[in-house]
Amino acid sequence: MQTWHEIRRFPLAVQLLLVNQFGVNTGFYLLIPFLATHLTENLGMSAAVVGVVLGIRNLSQQGLFVVGGSASDRLGARGVIIAGCALRTLGFALFALGDELPVLLAASVLSGFAGALFNPAVRTYITQEADVRRAEAFALFNVFAATGALVGPLLGSALLLVGFRTSALTAAGIFAVLTVAQALVLPARKAGPGRGTVRADWREVLGNRPFLAFACAMAGMFTLENQLYLLLPDGARQATGWDGAAGLVFAVGTLAGLALQLRVTRALKARGQRGRWIAAGLGLMALAFLPPALVADVSGGPDGALDGALRVLPVLAGALLLSLGVMVAQPFVMELIPGFGRTELTGTYFGIFYVVSGIAAAVGNTVVGWAMDTGERSGAPWLPWACCALFGLASASGVARLRRRGSLPVPPKPAVPATA
């Protein structure tokens, strides 16, 4: 009930974008997690070709965030959001209708570029509309995103009983509805006057050293957050000998976010500087990998269901700590990003932030994957857990150093009413 009252305190545009994010994640997760299986089992493609299709989608999104951010600044966030949802409608429809590799590659490019458009644009719009309540807005944004990420795979699993094309067309239909809803309801905001060229905007942002240092420091957050889908599920499967245990990890993180995210953000916002809480959240994320590391050396499979349940508890505790760390840090990260530069470049700052931190996080995930393989071969299963803990501590130290140097921006303050 408290969450519902908090939602109603925001402008209609923010409320719509929260619902939009629920729909975006529902449509995405009911299709993409099952795409590789469709390409291999239904279409008979090799693993290498599947890797190309999935890689093109990811590259089209991660590599072009800055394009979506600049478009938001120059053209207005509303039109970019609508265009992004429309492109993803087309991309997901192509996944349903095309079996040939060129069609699938086109679908990957369109769906990836769509994400590159509306992701920074949505964050830009929320920043503009939420004003001094950005942290609460982004906290609610995380709640709706997590709910969609939970509903999407469940709906996708059910739709696969009918067929993959049904899933893809349903996902496309969701984005079509979102496109129409935003075109009809989302208010237009006038874009700020552009000064110079887009290239000059990029140079200005890339020349902002505190911002780039902050983006690189946040690579640890993205790297560790991704372990909810890689290392922690693998640990749960090994602890229990049951493939379904991976779902427990995801459920723990999602349910914790739904129950606590808004409360955590509101409680911390009034207590101290944002940099302190971002560093604390990253430190908590680092600590999340210690409980699973302590039981990683346990050899052999579980001796019955009770033993498996006991073995998986440290992994689930790690998932809960990791989710709490994300809850503490992420809303304040989103709140601070626009403060590094001019208001007219909010979208560009979000776009370049995701490009820089995304590249750094990709490197971090590669290291974690190497540590998993090396640890398995060398009899050191604790190695990937230790790597993740070090990543988190390094990121927390980086943010703490920026805070001590005064390199982090001050969040917006409420306007003081004029006196007569």
Coordinates of C-alpha atoms in Angstrom, one line a residue:
M1 CA 0.0 0.0 0.0
Q2 CA 2.9 2.4 0.8
T3 CA 4.4 1.7 -2.6
W4 CA 1.1 2.5 -4.3
H5 CA 0.8 5.8 -2.5
E6 CA 4.4 6.6 -3.4
I7 CA 3.6 5.9 -7.1
R8 CA 0.6 8.2 -7.1
R9 CA 2.7 11.1 -5.8
F10 CA 4.6 11.1 -9.1
P11 CA 3.5 12.8 -12.3
L12 CA 1.5 10.8 -14.8
A13 CA 4.5 10.6 -17.1
V14 CA 6.6 8.8 -14.4
Q15 CA 3.7 6.5 -13.6
L16 CA 3.4 5.5 -17.2
L17 CA 7.1 4.9 -17.6
L18 CA 7.1 2.6 -14.5
V19 CA 4.4 0.5 -16.1
N20 CA 6.3 0.8 -19.4
Q21 CA 9.4 -0.8 -17.7
F22 CA 7.3 -3.6 -16.3
G23 CA 6.0 -4.3 -19.9
V24 CA 9.5 -3.9 -21.4
N25 CA 11.0 -6.5 -19.0
T26 CA 8.0 -8.8 -19.3
G27 CA 8.2 -8.8 -23.1
F28 CA 12.0 -9.2 -23.1
Y29 CA 12.3 -12.0 -20.6
L30 CA 9.5 -14.1 -22.1
L31 CA 11.4 -14.3 -25.4
I32 CA 15.2 -13.7 -25.1
P33 CA 16.0 -16.4 -22.6
F34 CA 14.4 -19.0 -24.8
L35 CA 15.9 -17.7 -28.1
A36 CA 19.1 -19.8 -28.1
T37 CA 17.1 -23.0 -27.6
H38 CA 14.8 -22.1 -30.5
L39 CA 17.7 -21.5 -32.8
T40 CA 19.5 -24.7 -32.0
E41 CA 16.7 -27.2 -31.4
N42 CA 13.9 -25.8 -33.7
L43 CA 16.1 -24.3 -36.5
G44 CA 19.1 -26.6 -36.2
M45 CA 21.7 -23.8 -36.1
S46 CA 25.2 -24.4 -34.8
A47 CA 26.4 -22.9 -31.5
A48 CA 28.7 -20.6 -33.4
V49 CA 25.8 -19.1 -35.5
V50 CA 23.6 -18.8 -32.3
G51 CA 26.5 -16.9 -30.7
V52 CA 26.6 -14.5 -33.6
V53 CA 22.9 -13.8 -33.5
L54 CA 22.9 -13.2 -29.8
G55 CA 26.1 -11.3 -29.9
I56 CA 24.8 -8.9 -32.6
R57 CA 21.8 -8.2 -30.5
N58 CA 23.9 -7.4 -27.4
L59 CA 26.4 -5.3 -29.5
S60 CA 23.6 -3.3 -31.1
Q61 CA 22.3 -2.4 -27.7
Q62 CA 25.4 -1.9 -25.6
G63 CA 27.4 -0.2 -28.3
L64 CA 24.7 2.3 -29.3
F65 CA 23.5 3.5 -26.0
V66 CA 25.2 6.8 -26.7
V67 CA 23.2 7.2 -29.9
G68 CA 19.9 6.9 -27.9
G69 CA 21.2 9.3 -25.3
S70 CA 22.2 12.0 -27.8
A71 CA 18.9 11.5 -29.6
S72 CA 17.1 12.1 -26.3
D73 CA 18.9 15.4 -25.8
R74 CA 18.5 16.6 -29.3
L75 CA 15.1 15.4 -30.3
G76 CA 13.3 14.9 -27.0
A77 CA 13.1 11.7 -24.8
R78 CA 9.4 11.1 -25.6
G79 CA 9.9 10.5 -29.4
V80 CA 13.0 8.3 -28.8
I81 CA 11.1 6.1 -26.3
I82 CA 8.2 5.6 -28.7
A83 CA 10.6 4.9 -31.6
G84 CA 12.5 2.4 -29.5
C85 CA 9.4 0.5 -28.5
A86 CA 8.2 0.5 -32.1
L87 CA 11.5 -0.9 -33.4
R88 CA 11.5 -3.7 -30.8
T89 CA 7.9 -4.6 -31.9
L90 CA 9.2 -5.0 -35.4
G91 CA 12.4 -6.9 -34.2
F92 CA 10.5 -9.4 -32.1
A93 CA 7.9 -9.9 -34.9
L94 CA 10.8 -10.8 -37.2
F95 CA 11.9 -13.5 -34.7
A96 CA 8.5 -15.0 -35.0
L97 CA 8.1 -14.8 -38.7
G98 CA 11.7 -15.5 -40.0
D99 CA 13.7 -18.7 -40.1
E100 CA 16.5 -17.5 -42.4
L101 CA 19.8 -16.2 -40.9
P102 CA 19.5 -12.7 -42.6
V103 CA 16.1 -12.2 -41.2
L104 CA 17.2 -13.3 -37.7
L105 CA 20.2 -11.0 -37.9
A106 CA 17.9 -8.1 -38.8
A107 CA 15.7 -9.0 -35.9
S108 CA 18.7 -9.0 -33.6
V109 CA 19.9 -5.6 -34.8
L110 CA 16.4 -4.0 -34.6
S111 CA 15.7 -5.4 -31.1
G112 CA 19.1 -4.4 -29.8
F113 CA 19.1 -0.9 -31.3
A114 CA 15.6 -0.4 -29.8
G115 CA 17.0 -1.0 -26.4
A116 CA 19.8 1.4 -27.1
L117 CA 17.1 4.1 -27.9
F118 CA 14.6 3.7 -25.1
N119 CA 16.8 2.8 -22.2
P120 CA 18.7 6.1 -21.9
A121 CA 15.6 8.0 -23.0
V122 CA 13.5 6.6 -20.3
R123 CA 16.1 7.5 -17.6
T124 CA 16.4 11.0 -19.1
Y125 CA 12.6 11.5 -18.9
I126 CA 12.4 10.2 -15.4
T127 CA 15.2 12.5 -14.3
Q128 CA 13.5 15.5 -15.8
E129 CA 10.0 14.7 -14.4
A130 CA 11.0 13.4 -10.9
D131 CA 13.3 16.4 -10.1
V132 CA 14.4 16.2 -6.4
R133 CA 12.7 12.7 -6.0
R134 CA 14.9 11.0 -8.5
A135 CA 16.1 8.4 -6.0
E136 CA 12.6 7.3 -5.1
A137 CA 11.6 7.2 -8.8
F138 CA 14.5 5.0 -9.8
A139 CA 13.8 2.8 -6.8
L140 CA 10.3 2.2 -8.0
F141 CA 11.7 1.8 -11.5
N142 CA 13.8 -1.1 -10.2
V143 CA 10.7 -2.6 -8.5
F144 CA 8.7 -2.6 -11.7
A145 CA 11.7 -3.9 -13.7
A146 CA 12.2 -6.8 -11.3
T147 CA 8.5 -7.7 -11.4
G148 CA 8.6 -7.8 -15.2
A149 CA 11.8 -9.9 -15.1
L150 CA 10.0 -12.3 -12.8
V151 CA 6.7 -12.5 -14.8
G152 CA 8.4 -12.7 -18.2
P153 CA 10.1 -16.1 -17.9
L154 CA 7.1 -17.6 -16.2
L155 CA 4.8 -16.4 -19.1
G156 CA 7.4 -17.4 -21.7
S157 CA 7.6 -21.0 -20.2
A158 CA 3.9 -21.3 -20.5
L159 CA 3.7 -19.9 -24.0
L160 CA 6.5 -22.3 -25.2
L161 CA 4.0 -25.1 -24.7
V162 CA 2.2 -23.6 -27.7
G163 CA 5.3 -22.7 -29.6
F164 CA 8.1 -20.2 -29.9
R165 CA 6.4 -18.2 -32.5
T166 CA 3.5 -17.6 -30.1
S167 CA 6.0 -16.4 -27.5
A168 CA 7.6 -14.0 -30.0
L169 CA 4.3 -12.6 -31.3
T170 CA 3.1 -12.1 -27.7
A171 CA 6.3 -10.2 -26.9
A172 CA 5.9 -8.1 -30.0
G173 CA 2.3 -7.4 -29.1
I174 CA 3.3 -6.2 -25.6
F175 CA 5.7 -3.7 -27.2
A176 CA 3.1 -2.6 -29.7
V177 CA 0.7 -1.8 -26.8
L178 CA 3.5 0.1 -25.1
T179 CA 4.2 2.1 -28.2
V180 CA 0.5 3.1 -28.6
A181 CA 0.1 3.9 -24.9
Q182 CA 3.1 6.2 -24.9
A183 CA 2.1 7.9 -28.1
L184 CA -1.3 8.7 -26.6
V185 CA -0.5 9.4 -23.0
L186 CA 3.2 10.4 -22.5
P187 CA 3.4 14.2 -22.4
A188 CA 5.9 15.8 -24.7
R189 CA 8.9 17.7 -23.2
K190 CA 10.6 20.3 -25.3
A191 CA 14.2 19.3 -26.0
G192 CA 16.9 21.7 -24.8
P193 CA 18.6 23.9 -27.4
G194 CA 21.6 22.1 -28.8
R195 CA 25.0 23.9 -28.5
G196 CA 27.4 22.8 -31.2
T197 CA 27.5 19.3 -32.7
V198 CA 26.8 15.9 -31.3
R199 CA 30.5 15.1 -31.6
A200 CA 31.2 18.1 -29.4
D201 CA 28.7 16.8 -26.9
W202 CA 30.5 13.4 -26.8
R203 CA 33.9 15.1 -26.4
E204 CA 32.5 17.2 -23.5
V205 CA 31.2 14.1 -21.7
L206 CA 34.3 12.0 -22.4
G207 CA 36.4 14.9 -21.2
N208 CA 34.7 14.9 -17.8
R209 CA 37.3 12.9 -15.8
P210 CA 35.2 12.6 -12.5
F211 CA 32.3 11.2 -14.5
L212 CA 34.5 8.6 -16.4
A213 CA 36.1 7.6 -13.1
F214 CA 32.7 7.1 -11.6
A215 CA 31.5 5.1 -14.6
C216 CA 34.6 2.8 -14.4
A217 CA 34.2 2.4 -10.7
M218 CA 30.6 1.2 -11.2
A219 CA 31.8 -1.6 -13.4
G220 CA 31.9 -3.7 -10.3
M221 CA 28.2 -3.2 -9.6
F222 CA 27.2 -4.4 -13.1
T223 CA 29.7 -7.3 -13.0
L224 CA 28.4 -8.5 -9.6
E225 CA 24.8 -7.9 -10.5
N226 CA 25.2 -10.2 -13.5
Q227 CA 26.3 -13.0 -11.2
L228 CA 22.6 -13.4 -10.2
Y229 CA 22.4 -15.1 -13.6
L230 CA 25.8 -16.8 -13.8
L231 CA 27.8 -17.7 -10.7
L232 CA 25.1 -17.9 -8.1
P233 CA 22.8 -20.1 -10.1
D234 CA 25.7 -22.4 -10.9
G235 CA 26.5 -22.5 -7.2
A236 CA 22.9 -23.4 -6.3
R237 CA 22.9 -26.2 -8.9
Q238 CA 26.1 -27.7 -7.6
A239 CA 25.0 -27.4 -4.0
T240 CA 21.7 -29.3 -4.6
G241 CA 22.3 -31.3 -7.7
W242 CA 19.0 -29.9 -9.0
D243 CA 18.8 -27.6 -12.1
G244 CA 15.7 -25.9 -10.7
A245 CA 17.7 -24.5 -7.8
A246 CA 18.9 -21.7 -10.1
G247 CA 15.4 -20.3 -10.0
L248 CA 15.6 -20.0 -6.2
V249 CA 18.5 -17.6 -6.6
F250 CA 16.5 -15.4 -8.9
A251 CA 13.4 -15.6 -6.8
V252 CA 15.2 -14.5 -3.6
G253 CA 16.7 -11.5 -5.3
T254 CA 13.4 -10.4 -7.0
L255 CA 11.2 -10.9 -3.9
A256 CA 13.7 -9.0 -1.7
G257 CA 13.7 -6.1 -4.2
L258 CA 9.9 -6.0 -4.3
A259 CA 9.6 -5.9 -0.5
L260 CA 12.4 -3.7 0.5
Q261 CA 13.7 -1.5 -2.4
L262 CA 11.5 1.6 -1.8
R263 CA 11.9 1.4 2.0
V264 CA 15.7 1.1 1.8
T265 CA 16.0 4.1 -0.6
R266 CA 13.7 6.3 1.5
A267 CA 15.5 5.4 4.7
L268 CA 19.0 6.1 3.3
K269 CA 18.2 9.2 1.3
A270 CA 17.8 11.3 4.5
R271 CA 21.0 9.9 6.1
G272 CA 24.3 11.2 4.7
Q273 CA 25.8 11.7 1.3
R274 CA 24.9 9.6 -1.7
G275 CA 28.5 8.5 -2.3
R276 CA 28.7 7.0 1.2
W277 CA 25.7 4.8 0.4
I278 CA 26.9 3.8 -3.0
A279 CA 30.2 2.7 -1.6
A280 CA 28.4 0.8 1.2
G281 CA 26.1 -0.9 -1.3
L282 CA 29.1 -2.0 -3.3
G283 CA 30.8 -3.3 -0.1
L284 CA 27.7 -5.3 0.7
M285 CA 27.7 -6.7 -2.8
A286 CA 31.3 -7.8 -2.2
L287 CA 30.5 -9.5 1.1
A288 CA 27.7 -11.4 -0.7
F289 CA 30.2 -13.8 -2.2
L290 CA 31.9 -14.8 1.0
P291 CA 29.1 -17.3 2.3
P292 CA 29.1 -19.3 -0.9
A293 CA 32.9 -19.3 -1.0
L294 CA 33.0 -20.9 2.5
V295 CA 31.1 -24.0 1.2
A296 CA 32.5 -24.1 -2.3
D297 CA 35.2 -26.7 -1.3
V298 CA 32.6 -29.2 -0.2
S299 CA 33.0 -32.1 -2.5
G300 CA 30.5 -34.6 -3.7
G301 CA 26.8 -34.3 -4.3
P302 CA 24.3 -33.8 -1.5
D303 CA 23.3 -36.7 0.7
G304 CA 19.5 -36.3 0.3
A305 CA 17.1 -33.4 0.1
L306 CA 17.9 -32.1 3.6
D307 CA 21.6 -32.0 2.9
G308 CA 21.0 -30.2 -0.4
A309 CA 18.8 -27.6 1.3
L310 CA 21.5 -27.0 3.9
R311 CA 24.2 -26.6 1.3
V312 CA 22.2 -24.1 -0.8
L313 CA 21.5 -21.8 2.2
P314 CA 24.9 -20.0 1.9
V315 CA 24.3 -19.4 -1.8
L316 CA 20.8 -18.0 -1.1
A317 CA 22.2 -15.9 1.6
G318 CA 24.7 -14.5 -0.9
A319 CA 21.9 -13.8 -3.4
L320 CA 20.0 -11.9 -0.7
L321 CA 23.1 -9.8 0.3
L322 CA 23.8 -9.1 -3.3
S323 CA 20.3 -7.9 -3.9
L324 CA 20.4 -5.7 -0.8
G325 CA 23.6 -4.1 -2.0
V326 CA 22.0 -3.3 -5.4
M327 CA 19.0 -1.8 -3.6
V328 CA 21.3 0.4 -1.5
A329 CA 23.5 1.6 -4.4
Q330 CA 21.7 1.6 -7.7
P331 CA 19.0 4.3 -7.2
F332 CA 21.6 6.8 -5.9
V333 CA 23.9 5.9 -8.9
M334 CA 21.0 6.8 -11.3
E335 CA 20.3 10.0 -9.3
L336 CA 23.9 11.2 -9.5
I337 CA 24.7 10.6 -13.1
P338 CA 22.9 13.7 -14.5
G339 CA 24.6 15.9 -11.9
F340 CA 28.0 15.4 -13.5
G341 CA 27.3 17.8 -16.4
R342 CA 24.8 20.1 -18.1
T343 CA 21.1 19.4 -17.9
E344 CA 20.9 19.5 -21.7
L345 CA 23.3 16.5 -21.9
T346 CA 21.5 14.2 -19.4
G347 CA 20.7 11.6 -22.1
T348 CA 24.3 11.7 -23.4
Y349 CA 25.6 11.1 -19.9
F350 CA 23.3 8.1 -19.4
G351 CA 24.3 6.7 -22.8
I352 CA 28.0 7.0 -22.3
F353 CA 27.8 5.8 -18.7
Y354 CA 26.2 2.5 -19.9
V355 CA 28.7 2.1 -22.7
V356 CA 31.8 2.7 -20.5
S357 CA 30.5 0.6 -17.5
G358 CA 29.1 -2.0 -19.9
I359 CA 32.5 -2.6 -21.6
A360 CA 34.2 -2.7 -18.2
A361 CA 31.6 -5.1 -16.9
A362 CA 32.1 -7.3 -20.0
V363 CA 35.7 -7.6 -19.1
G364 CA 34.8 -8.4 -15.5
N365 CA 32.4 -11.1 -16.5
T366 CA 35.1 -12.6 -18.7
V367 CA 37.4 -12.8 -15.7
V368 CA 34.7 -14.4 -13.6
G369 CA 34.2 -17.0 -16.3
W370 CA 37.9 -17.7 -16.5
A371 CA 38.0 -18.0 -12.7
M372 CA 35.1 -20.6 -12.8
D373 CA 36.9 -22.7 -15.4
T374 CA 40.3 -22.4 -13.7
G375 CA 38.9 -23.1 -10.3
E376 CA 37.2 -26.2 -11.5
R377 CA 40.3 -27.5 -13.2
S378 CA 42.7 -26.7 -10.4
G379 CA 40.6 -27.8 -7.5
A380 CA 40.0 -24.3 -6.2
P381 CA 36.2 -23.8 -6.5
W382 CA 36.5 -20.7 -4.2
L383 CA 38.4 -18.8 -6.9
P384 CA 35.4 -17.1 -8.8
W385 CA 33.8 -16.2 -5.5
A386 CA 37.0 -14.5 -4.4
C387 CA 37.3 -12.7 -7.7
C388 CA 33.8 -11.3 -7.3
A389 CA 34.5 -10.1 -3.8
L390 CA 37.6 -8.4 -5.0
F391 CA 35.7 -6.7 -7.8
G392 CA 33.2 -5.4 -5.3
L393 CA 35.8 -4.1 -2.9
A394 CA 37.7 -2.4 -5.7
S395 CA 34.6 -0.6 -6.9
A396 CA 33.6 0.4 -3.3
S397 CA 37.1 1.8 -2.8
G398 CA 37.0 3.7 -6.0
V399 CA 33.7 5.4 -5.2
A400 CA 34.9 6.1 -1.6
R401 CA 38.0 7.8 -3.0
L402 CA 35.9 9.9 -5.4
R403 CA 33.7 10.9 -2.5
R404 CA 36.7 11.9 -0.3
R405 CA 38.1 14.0 -3.2
G406 CA 34.7 15.8 -3.6
S407 CA 34.4 14.5 -7.2
L408 CA 30.8 13.3 -6.8
P409 CA 27.9 15.8 -7.7
V410 CA 25.4 17.0 -5.1
P411 CA 21.9 15.7 -5.7
P412 CA 19.2 18.2 -6.4
K413 CA 17.6 20.0 -3.4
P414 CA 14.0 21.1 -3.1
A415 CA 13.3 24.6 -4.2
V416 CA 13.0 27.1 -1.3
P417 CA 9.7 29.0 -1.5
A418 CA 10.0 32.7 -2.2
T419 CA 9.1 35.0 0.8
A420 CA 6.9 38.0 0.4

